[in-house]
Amino acid sequence: MALALIAGLVGRSVDQLSDRLGPGAIGALQSALGNLPELFVCIFALRKGLTTVVSSALIGSILGNLLLVLGLAFVVGGRRHGTLRYSELRARMIMSLLILSVAAMFVPSLAHYVGAAAGSHEVALSRVTAVVLLAVFALSVPISLRREEEAEAEHEEGDIEAVAAVERAAEGEPESDAAWPLPLALVILVVSALLAAYISDLFVDALQPAITELHISEAFAGLVIVAIAGNAVENLVGVRLAWREKTDHALAVILTSPLQIAVVLAPALVLLSPLIGGAAFTLVFSPMLMASVGIAVGAVAFLVSDGTSDWLEGATMIGLYILIAASFWWG
């Protein structure tokens, strides 16, 4: 609940920034701050030896954003505005990077399960993979932070009527609050992220006794509970942007988060685990986790490739998430 309240502050700040910055900049900035609570949750969990929770939480965050949060955004936005339209070029770019990043993140797992010679050196291979993924992220930052002329041209040429409808809706929507100064919006974002980090520490302290008392598996706790709590920011912000028919910004916020988990959060935990104490962390995930992510990434890449979505597609995505989550209830 505390993380959700903080997410409200982040959402207000993102609303203030979304009209001044491009979708790429908003997605990168908000996702970076939104993933900080999860980073701290995973660090504290590793110090307590909860490696299964951490592995499941990373995969659960990718699944949660791709299926649950994006599905909710499509349902909410689609029920209010009908068919949602967005830049298919931007969506394809993000999903292409996500597919390649997730594939790279799973290389140590594949080496482990197929019995390759590198499988016996999973720690070293995980660290090499982490460095490569962080390098990919560094190369992708300039692209993510600039407005894409190609995407704007695509809107102008292929979706003129849709863009005009969005502009008319935006012009007709009364502004309830005056615009915040840019420094104020940025300060609130940073302060909210720091507060979320503090709450994350309390969250982990309560997690282990809750697992015992509620008789749930560590895999389910990480995949669902930790992932949803850690992504409360994206849950609220992405759905709110879709409700306001800012679909490009909503997709940038929601899809950039799992991309950053694959290329930043997971590699950072691999490199930080020897320094923070507790259990060592590697990029070796269970076959069920890898299969679940593969299904989710493939399904979402297909759904967003045409630049349009509706509430029924969103409902189907939520149903798939529920089925995957249920399969991990017993471990």
mmCIF file of C-alpha atoms in Angstrom:
data_model
loop_
_atom_site.group_PDB
_atom_site.id
_atom_site.type_symbol
_atom_site.label_atom_id
_atom_site.label_comp_id
_atom_site.label_asym_id
_atom_site.label_seq_id
_atom_site.Cartn_x
_atom_site.Cartn_y
_atom_site.Cartn_z
ATOM 1 C CA MET A 1 0.000 0.000 0.000
ATOM 2 C CA ALA A 2 2.847 2.385 0.798
ATOM 3 C CA LEU A 3 4.506 1.660 -2.537
ATOM 4 C CA ALA A 4 1.199 2.309 -4.292
ATOM 5 C CA LEU A 5 0.861 5.693 -2.572
ATOM 6 C CA ILE A 6 4.383 6.608 -3.628
ATOM 7 C CA ALA A 7 3.496 5.468 -7.137
ATOM 8 C CA GLY A 8 0.757 8.072 -7.105
ATOM 9 C CA LEU A 9 3.355 10.802 -6.596
ATOM 10 C CA VAL A 10 5.470 9.368 -9.380
ATOM 11 C CA GLY A 11 2.410 9.246 -11.631
ATOM 12 C CA ARG A 12 1.619 12.918 -11.048
ATOM 13 C CA SER A 13 5.212 13.844 -11.815
ATOM 14 C CA VAL A 14 5.256 11.771 -14.989
ATOM 15 C CA ASP A 15 2.021 13.423 -16.116
ATOM 16 C CA GLN A 16 3.714 16.796 -15.721
ATOM 17 C CA LEU A 17 6.776 15.674 -17.673
ATOM 18 C CA SER A 18 5.005 13.749 -20.431
ATOM 19 C CA ASP A 19 3.986 16.890 -22.325
ATOM 20 C CA ARG A 20 7.529 18.300 -22.211
ATOM 21 C CA LEU A 21 9.581 15.208 -23.053
ATOM 22 C CA GLY A 22 9.237 12.507 -25.687
ATOM 23 C CA PRO A 23 7.905 9.009 -24.941
ATOM 24 C CA GLY A 24 11.431 7.566 -25.020
ATOM 25 C CA ALA A 25 12.706 9.965 -22.372
ATOM 26 C CA ILE A 26 9.639 9.483 -20.185
ATOM 27 C CA GLY A 27 9.859 5.689 -20.450
ATOM 28 C CA ALA A 28 13.565 5.579 -19.600
ATOM 29 C CA LEU A 29 13.348 8.050 -16.692
ATOM 30 C CA GLN A 30 10.220 6.616 -15.098
ATOM 31 C CA SER A 31 11.260 2.989 -15.534
ATOM 32 C CA ALA A 32 14.680 3.652 -14.015
ATOM 33 C CA LEU A 33 13.090 5.205 -10.917
ATOM 34 C CA GLY A 34 10.277 2.649 -10.887
ATOM 35 C CA ASN A 35 12.732 -0.277 -10.841
ATOM 36 C CA LEU A 36 14.729 1.071 -7.891
ATOM 37 C CA PRO A 37 12.397 -0.471 -5.261
ATOM 38 C CA GLU A 38 12.742 -3.854 -6.929
ATOM 39 C CA LEU A 39 16.525 -3.515 -7.022
ATOM 40 C CA PHE A 40 16.606 -2.912 -3.280
ATOM 41 C CA VAL A 41 14.097 -5.692 -2.599
ATOM 42 C CA CYS A 42 16.314 -8.139 -4.516
ATOM 43 C CA ILE A 43 19.490 -6.955 -2.787
ATOM 44 C CA PHE A 44 17.960 -7.373 0.667
ATOM 45 C CA ALA A 45 16.520 -10.765 -0.329
ATOM 46 C CA LEU A 46 19.926 -11.977 -1.569
ATOM 47 C CA ARG A 47 21.476 -10.985 1.748
ATOM 48 C CA LYS A 48 18.940 -13.255 3.443
ATOM 49 C CA GLY A 49 19.682 -16.122 1.035
ATOM 50 C CA LEU A 50 16.366 -15.970 -0.821
ATOM 51 C CA THR A 51 17.806 -16.679 -4.270
ATOM 52 C CA THR A 52 14.643 -18.425 -5.515
ATOM 53 C CA VAL A 53 12.608 -15.369 -4.600
ATOM 54 C CA VAL A 54 15.029 -13.109 -6.493
ATOM 55 C CA SER A 55 15.111 -15.266 -9.643
ATOM 56 C CA SER A 56 11.325 -15.551 -9.644
ATOM 57 C CA ALA A 57 10.910 -11.823 -8.947
ATOM 58 C CA LEU A 58 13.014 -10.861 -11.976
ATOM 59 C CA ILE A 59 11.029 -13.114 -14.279
ATOM 60 C CA GLY A 60 7.778 -12.138 -12.554
ATOM 61 C CA SER A 61 8.499 -8.461 -13.182
ATOM 62 C CA ILE A 62 8.973 -9.099 -16.886
ATOM 63 C CA LEU A 63 5.779 -11.175 -17.008
ATOM 64 C CA GLY A 64 3.852 -8.702 -14.859
ATOM 65 C CA ASN A 65 4.691 -5.728 -17.055
ATOM 66 C CA LEU A 66 4.195 -7.537 -20.353
ATOM 67 C CA LEU A 67 0.948 -9.306 -19.506
ATOM 68 C CA LEU A 68 -0.706 -7.887 -16.374
ATOM 69 C CA VAL A 69 0.136 -4.165 -16.534
ATOM 70 C CA LEU A 70 -0.001 -3.836 -20.330
ATOM 71 C CA GLY A 71 -3.187 -5.897 -20.327
ATOM 72 C CA LEU A 72 -4.761 -3.616 -17.728
ATOM 73 C CA ALA A 73 -3.712 -0.565 -19.744
ATOM 74 C CA PHE A 74 -5.360 -1.989 -22.866
ATOM 75 C CA VAL A 75 -8.531 -2.887 -20.950
ATOM 76 C CA VAL A 76 -8.842 0.505 -19.251
ATOM 77 C CA GLY A 77 -7.885 2.545 -22.297
ATOM 78 C CA GLY A 78 -9.840 0.363 -24.712
ATOM 79 C CA ARG A 79 -13.058 0.439 -22.705
ATOM 80 C CA ARG A 80 -12.899 4.228 -22.536
ATOM 81 C CA HIS A 81 -11.576 5.140 -25.995
ATOM 82 C CA GLY A 82 -12.223 2.099 -28.185
ATOM 83 C CA THR A 83 -9.319 0.946 -30.355
ATOM 84 C CA LEU A 84 -6.024 2.294 -29.039
ATOM 85 C CA ARG A 85 -3.457 3.464 -31.586
ATOM 86 C CA TYR A 86 0.253 3.971 -31.030
ATOM 87 C CA SER A 87 3.550 4.057 -32.873
ATOM 88 C CA GLU A 88 4.154 0.532 -34.159
ATOM 89 C CA LEU A 89 7.738 1.526 -34.989
ATOM 90 C CA ARG A 90 8.499 2.391 -31.365
ATOM 91 C CA ALA A 91 6.689 -0.699 -30.059
ATOM 92 C CA ARG A 92 8.584 -2.976 -32.446
ATOM 93 C CA MET A 93 11.900 -1.365 -31.516
ATOM 94 C CA ILE A 94 11.375 -1.907 -27.790
ATOM 95 C CA MET A 95 10.111 -5.467 -28.269
ATOM 96 C CA SER A 96 13.039 -6.328 -30.571
ATOM 97 C CA LEU A 97 15.508 -5.153 -27.923
ATOM 98 C CA LEU A 98 13.569 -7.068 -25.267
ATOM 99 C CA ILE A 99 13.587 -10.321 -27.258
ATOM 100 C CA LEU A 100 17.344 -10.106 -27.860
ATOM 101 C CA SER A 101 18.070 -9.101 -24.248
ATOM 102 C CA VAL A 102 15.985 -11.899 -22.739
ATOM 103 C CA ALA A 103 17.618 -14.387 -25.115
ATOM 104 C CA ALA A 104 21.066 -13.210 -23.992
ATOM 105 C CA MET A 105 20.028 -13.350 -20.331
ATOM 106 C CA PHE A 106 19.042 -17.008 -20.764
ATOM 107 C CA VAL A 107 22.363 -18.165 -22.289
ATOM 108 C CA PRO A 108 23.801 -19.310 -18.900
ATOM 109 C CA SER A 109 20.583 -21.247 -18.224
ATOM 110 C CA LEU A 110 20.754 -22.997 -21.594
ATOM 111 C CA ALA A 111 24.408 -23.889 -21.053
ATOM 112 C CA HIS A 112 23.500 -25.318 -17.646
ATOM 113 C CA TYR A 113 20.578 -27.487 -18.787
ATOM 114 C CA VAL A 114 22.015 -28.844 -22.047
ATOM 115 C CA GLY A 115 25.191 -29.963 -20.285
ATOM 116 C CA ALA A 116 27.576 -27.717 -22.212
ATOM 117 C CA ALA A 117 31.124 -27.296 -20.944
ATOM 118 C CA ALA A 118 30.300 -23.702 -19.980
ATOM 119 C CA GLY A 119 27.514 -25.004 -17.759
ATOM 120 C CA SER A 120 30.006 -25.893 -15.041
ATOM 121 C CA HIS A 121 31.217 -22.282 -15.039
ATOM 122 C CA GLU A 122 27.834 -20.652 -14.568
ATOM 123 C CA VAL A 123 29.150 -17.928 -12.244
ATOM 124 C CA ALA A 124 31.804 -16.763 -14.714
ATOM 125 C CA LEU A 125 29.427 -17.054 -17.687
ATOM 126 C CA SER A 126 26.762 -15.094 -15.804
ATOM 127 C CA ARG A 127 29.221 -12.291 -15.107
ATOM 128 C CA VAL A 128 30.324 -12.136 -18.736
ATOM 129 C CA THR A 129 26.674 -12.038 -19.794
ATOM 130 C CA ALA A 130 25.990 -9.292 -17.267
ATOM 131 C CA VAL A 131 28.781 -7.110 -18.655
ATOM 132 C CA VAL A 132 27.539 -7.626 -22.229
ATOM 133 C CA LEU A 133 23.949 -6.747 -21.294
ATOM 134 C CA LEU A 134 25.031 -3.590 -19.468
ATOM 135 C CA ALA A 135 27.053 -2.583 -22.544
ATOM 136 C CA VAL A 136 23.944 -3.098 -24.698
ATOM 137 C CA PHE A 137 21.987 -0.887 -22.325
ATOM 138 C CA ALA A 138 24.632 1.855 -22.548
ATOM 139 C CA LEU A 139 24.393 1.760 -26.340
ATOM 140 C CA SER A 140 20.587 1.945 -26.253
ATOM 141 C CA VAL A 141 20.357 4.999 -23.974
ATOM 142 C CA PRO A 142 20.908 7.667 -26.679
ATOM 143 C CA ILE A 143 18.183 6.093 -28.838
ATOM 144 C CA SER A 144 15.743 5.861 -25.933
ATOM 145 C CA LEU A 145 16.289 9.453 -24.829
ATOM 146 C CA ARG A 146 15.627 11.203 -28.149
ATOM 147 C CA ARG A 147 12.402 11.733 -29.991
ATOM 148 C CA GLU A 148 12.145 9.477 -33.007
ATOM 149 C CA GLU A 149 11.562 11.357 -36.235
ATOM 150 C CA GLU A 150 10.588 8.097 -37.926
ATOM 151 C CA ALA A 151 7.820 7.461 -35.390
ATOM 152 C CA GLU A 152 6.488 10.988 -35.784
ATOM 153 C CA ALA A 153 6.533 10.676 -39.581
ATOM 154 C CA GLU A 154 4.689 7.369 -39.309
ATOM 155 C CA HIS A 155 1.954 9.020 -37.268
ATOM 156 C CA GLU A 156 1.680 11.908 -39.714
ATOM 157 C CA GLU A 157 1.461 9.719 -42.812
ATOM 158 C CA GLY A 158 -0.299 6.557 -41.621
ATOM 159 C CA ASP A 159 -2.385 7.578 -38.610
ATOM 160 C CA ILE A 160 -3.466 11.165 -39.316
ATOM 161 C CA GLU A 161 -7.044 10.593 -38.221
ATOM 162 C CA ALA A 162 -6.007 8.796 -35.034
ATOM 163 C CA VAL A 163 -3.580 11.549 -34.093
ATOM 164 C CA ALA A 164 -6.204 14.205 -34.756
ATOM 165 C CA ALA A 165 -8.632 12.352 -32.470
ATOM 166 C CA VAL A 166 -6.030 12.209 -29.723
ATOM 167 C CA GLU A 167 -5.313 15.921 -30.107
ATOM 168 C CA ARG A 168 -8.987 16.780 -29.970
ATOM 169 C CA ALA A 169 -9.418 14.684 -26.836
ATOM 170 C CA ALA A 170 -6.406 16.345 -25.245
ATOM 171 C CA GLU A 171 -7.704 19.801 -26.106
ATOM 172 C CA GLY A 172 -11.124 19.012 -24.697
ATOM 173 C CA GLU A 173 -9.836 17.552 -21.437
ATOM 174 C CA PRO A 174 -9.765 20.179 -18.684
ATOM 175 C CA GLU A 175 -6.557 20.495 -16.726
ATOM 176 C CA SER A 176 -7.268 20.135 -13.032
ATOM 177 C CA ASP A 177 -3.901 21.450 -11.878
ATOM 178 C CA ALA A 178 -1.445 24.062 -13.030
ATOM 179 C CA ALA A 179 1.744 22.783 -14.596
ATOM 180 C CA TRP A 180 4.507 22.035 -12.125
ATOM 181 C CA PRO A 181 7.940 23.574 -12.584
ATOM 182 C CA LEU A 182 10.314 21.056 -14.158
ATOM 183 C CA PRO A 183 12.722 20.995 -11.154
ATOM 184 C CA LEU A 184 9.809 20.265 -8.780
ATOM 185 C CA ALA A 185 8.624 17.313 -10.857
ATOM 186 C CA LEU A 186 12.150 15.858 -11.000
ATOM 187 C CA VAL A 187 12.720 16.317 -7.260
ATOM 188 C CA ILE A 188 9.456 14.545 -6.431
ATOM 189 C CA LEU A 189 10.463 11.648 -8.681
ATOM 190 C CA VAL A 190 13.813 11.222 -6.933
ATOM 191 C CA VAL A 191 12.414 11.606 -3.403
ATOM 192 C CA SER A 192 9.667 9.088 -4.161
ATOM 193 C CA ALA A 193 12.234 6.568 -5.371
ATOM 194 C CA LEU A 194 14.291 6.961 -2.174
ATOM 195 C CA LEU A 195 11.198 6.478 -0.016
ATOM 196 C CA ALA A 196 10.335 3.365 -2.008
ATOM 197 C CA ALA A 197 13.816 1.976 -1.333
ATOM 198 C CA TYR A 198 13.317 2.386 2.422
ATOM 199 C CA ILE A 199 9.936 0.670 2.266
ATOM 200 C CA SER A 200 11.498 -2.158 0.259
ATOM 201 C CA ASP A 201 13.746 -2.983 3.218
ATOM 202 C CA LEU A 202 10.714 -3.284 5.489
ATOM 203 C CA PHE A 203 8.991 -5.373 2.825
ATOM 204 C CA VAL A 204 11.759 -7.990 2.752
ATOM 205 C CA ASP A 205 11.824 -8.195 6.548
ATOM 206 C CA ALA A 206 8.138 -9.146 6.462
ATOM 207 C CA LEU A 207 8.412 -11.427 3.442
ATOM 208 C CA GLN A 208 10.011 -14.522 4.979
ATOM 209 C CA PRO A 209 7.585 -14.949 7.905
ATOM 210 C CA ALA A 210 4.697 -14.230 5.512
ATOM 211 C CA ILE A 211 5.830 -17.068 3.216
ATOM 212 C CA THR A 212 5.851 -19.448 6.196
ATOM 213 C CA GLU A 213 2.556 -18.266 7.645
ATOM 214 C CA LEU A 214 0.644 -18.251 4.362
ATOM 215 C CA HIS A 215 2.139 -21.566 3.180
ATOM 216 C CA ILE A 216 3.107 -20.275 -0.252
ATOM 217 C CA SER A 217 6.200 -21.217 -2.241
ATOM 218 C CA GLU A 218 9.202 -18.934 -2.626
ATOM 219 C CA ALA A 219 8.740 -19.128 -6.400
ATOM 220 C CA PHE A 220 5.160 -17.821 -6.195
ATOM 221 C CA ALA A 221 6.151 -15.152 -3.674
ATOM 222 C CA GLY A 222 8.832 -13.840 -6.016
ATOM 223 C CA LEU A 223 6.896 -14.249 -9.255
ATOM 224 C CA VAL A 224 3.698 -12.577 -8.064
ATOM 225 C CA ILE A 225 3.954 -10.804 -4.698
ATOM 226 C CA VAL A 226 7.424 -9.263 -4.980
ATOM 227 C CA ALA A 227 6.997 -8.505 -8.690
ATOM 228 C CA ILE A 228 3.655 -6.730 -8.260
ATOM 229 C CA ALA A 229 4.822 -4.794 -5.201
ATOM 230 C CA GLY A 230 8.079 -3.812 -6.870
ATOM 231 C CA ASN A 231 6.267 -2.661 -10.002
ATOM 232 C CA ALA A 232 3.543 -0.669 -8.289
ATOM 233 C CA VAL A 233 4.853 2.459 -9.990
ATOM 234 C CA GLU A 234 4.466 1.045 -13.513
ATOM 235 C CA ASN A 235 1.091 -0.475 -12.584
ATOM 236 C CA LEU A 236 -0.403 2.893 -11.732
ATOM 237 C CA VAL A 237 1.450 5.164 -14.162
ATOM 238 C CA GLY A 238 1.039 3.012 -17.267
ATOM 239 C CA VAL A 239 -2.681 2.389 -16.708
ATOM 240 C CA ARG A 240 -3.287 6.045 -15.918
ATOM 241 C CA LEU A 241 -1.577 7.150 -19.126
ATOM 242 C CA ALA A 242 -3.684 4.673 -21.130
ATOM 243 C CA TRP A 243 -6.828 6.022 -19.429
ATOM 244 C CA ARG A 244 -5.872 9.502 -20.662
ATOM 245 C CA GLU A 245 -5.261 8.058 -24.173
ATOM 246 C CA LYS A 246 -1.538 8.797 -24.047
ATOM 247 C CA THR A 247 -0.911 5.334 -25.441
ATOM 248 C CA ASP A 248 2.600 5.972 -26.767
ATOM 249 C CA HIS A 249 3.710 7.165 -23.346
ATOM 250 C CA ALA A 250 1.931 4.250 -21.644
ATOM 251 C CA LEU A 251 3.704 1.696 -23.849
ATOM 252 C CA ALA A 252 7.046 3.422 -23.343
ATOM 253 C CA VAL A 253 6.629 3.287 -19.559
ATOM 254 C CA ILE A 254 5.341 -0.304 -19.428
ATOM 255 C CA LEU A 255 7.621 -1.927 -22.035
ATOM 256 C CA THR A 256 10.796 -0.095 -21.039
ATOM 257 C CA SER A 257 10.564 -1.526 -17.530
ATOM 258 C CA PRO A 258 10.996 -5.234 -18.477
ATOM 259 C CA LEU A 259 13.724 -4.206 -20.922
ATOM 260 C CA GLN A 260 15.618 -2.499 -18.112
ATOM 261 C CA ILE A 261 15.113 -5.540 -15.891
ATOM 262 C CA ALA A 262 16.776 -7.726 -18.527
ATOM 263 C CA VAL A 263 19.662 -5.409 -19.428
ATOM 264 C CA VAL A 264 20.237 -3.556 -16.131
ATOM 265 C CA LEU A 265 18.604 -5.029 -13.029
ATOM 266 C CA ALA A 266 19.475 -8.708 -13.524
ATOM 267 C CA PRO A 267 23.085 -7.995 -14.634
ATOM 268 C CA ALA A 268 23.549 -5.540 -11.762
ATOM 269 C CA LEU A 269 22.479 -8.175 -9.230
ATOM 270 C CA VAL A 270 24.957 -10.672 -10.724
ATOM 271 C CA LEU A 271 27.824 -8.194 -10.334
ATOM 272 C CA LEU A 272 26.695 -6.879 -6.935
ATOM 273 C CA SER A 273 26.000 -10.212 -5.249
ATOM 274 C CA PRO A 274 29.674 -10.869 -4.301
ATOM 275 C CA LEU A 275 29.820 -7.422 -2.689
ATOM 276 C CA ILE A 276 26.600 -7.423 -0.666
ATOM 277 C CA GLY A 277 27.132 -10.734 1.124
ATOM 278 C CA GLY A 278 24.724 -13.622 1.279
ATOM 279 C CA ALA A 279 24.084 -15.975 -1.625
ATOM 280 C CA ALA A 280 25.790 -15.622 -5.004
ATOM 281 C CA PHE A 281 23.406 -14.847 -7.839
ATOM 282 C CA THR A 282 23.667 -16.280 -11.358
ATOM 283 C CA LEU A 283 21.550 -16.076 -14.493
ATOM 284 C CA VAL A 284 20.443 -19.706 -14.273
ATOM 285 C CA PHE A 285 16.644 -19.836 -14.250
ATOM 286 C CA SER A 286 14.341 -22.841 -14.115
ATOM 287 C CA PRO A 287 12.972 -24.202 -17.433
ATOM 288 C CA MET A 288 9.440 -23.200 -16.412
ATOM 289 C CA LEU A 289 10.494 -19.586 -15.839
ATOM 290 C CA MET A 290 12.268 -19.441 -19.195
ATOM 291 C CA ALA A 291 9.320 -20.999 -21.026
ATOM 292 C CA SER A 292 6.860 -18.581 -19.395
ATOM 293 C CA VAL A 293 8.877 -15.547 -20.447
ATOM 294 C CA GLY A 294 9.309 -16.921 -23.950
ATOM 295 C CA ILE A 295 5.545 -17.339 -24.336
ATOM 296 C CA ALA A 296 4.842 -13.862 -22.949
ATOM 297 C CA VAL A 297 7.452 -12.044 -25.051
ATOM 298 C CA GLY A 298 6.360 -13.792 -28.239
ATOM 299 C CA ALA A 299 2.667 -13.131 -27.616
ATOM 300 C CA VAL A 300 3.115 -9.443 -26.785
ATOM 301 C CA ALA A 301 5.505 -8.855 -29.701
ATOM 302 C CA PHE A 302 2.812 -10.210 -32.040
ATOM 303 C CA LEU A 303 -0.009 -8.203 -30.445
ATOM 304 C CA VAL A 304 1.724 -4.791 -30.526
ATOM 305 C CA SER A 305 3.267 -5.187 -33.973
ATOM 306 C CA ASP A 306 0.253 -3.672 -35.774
ATOM 307 C CA GLY A 307 0.121 -0.452 -33.738
ATOM 308 C CA THR A 308 -3.443 -1.030 -32.494
ATOM 309 C CA SER A 309 -4.958 -2.795 -29.488
ATOM 310 C CA ASP A 310 -8.317 -3.067 -27.751
ATOM 311 C CA TRP A 311 -9.749 -4.147 -24.413
ATOM 312 C CA LEU A 312 -10.290 -7.775 -25.485
ATOM 313 C CA GLU A 313 -6.601 -8.245 -26.254
ATOM 314 C CA GLY A 314 -5.845 -6.793 -22.826
ATOM 315 C CA ALA A 315 -8.264 -9.177 -21.124
ATOM 316 C CA THR A 316 -6.646 -12.138 -22.883
ATOM 317 C CA MET A 317 -3.195 -11.005 -21.717
ATOM 318 C CA ILE A 318 -4.426 -10.789 -18.120
ATOM 319 C CA GLY A 319 -5.908 -14.289 -18.413
ATOM 320 C CA LEU A 320 -2.561 -15.668 -19.614
ATOM 321 C CA TYR A 321 -0.806 -13.991 -16.670
ATOM 322 C CA ILE A 322 -3.235 -15.580 -14.191
ATOM 323 C CA LEU A 323 -2.632 -19.036 -15.658
ATOM 324 C CA ILE A 324 1.158 -18.659 -15.492
ATOM 325 C CA ALA A 325 0.987 -17.335 -11.916
ATOM 326 C CA ALA A 326 -1.278 -20.227 -10.865
ATOM 327 C CA SER A 327 1.229 -22.748 -12.238
ATOM 328 C CA PHE A 328 3.823 -21.496 -9.708
ATOM 329 C CA TRP A 329 1.563 -21.714 -6.629
ATOM 330 C CA TRP A 330 3.061 -25.040 -5.598
ATOM 331 C CA GLY A 331 6.665 -24.057 -6.327
#
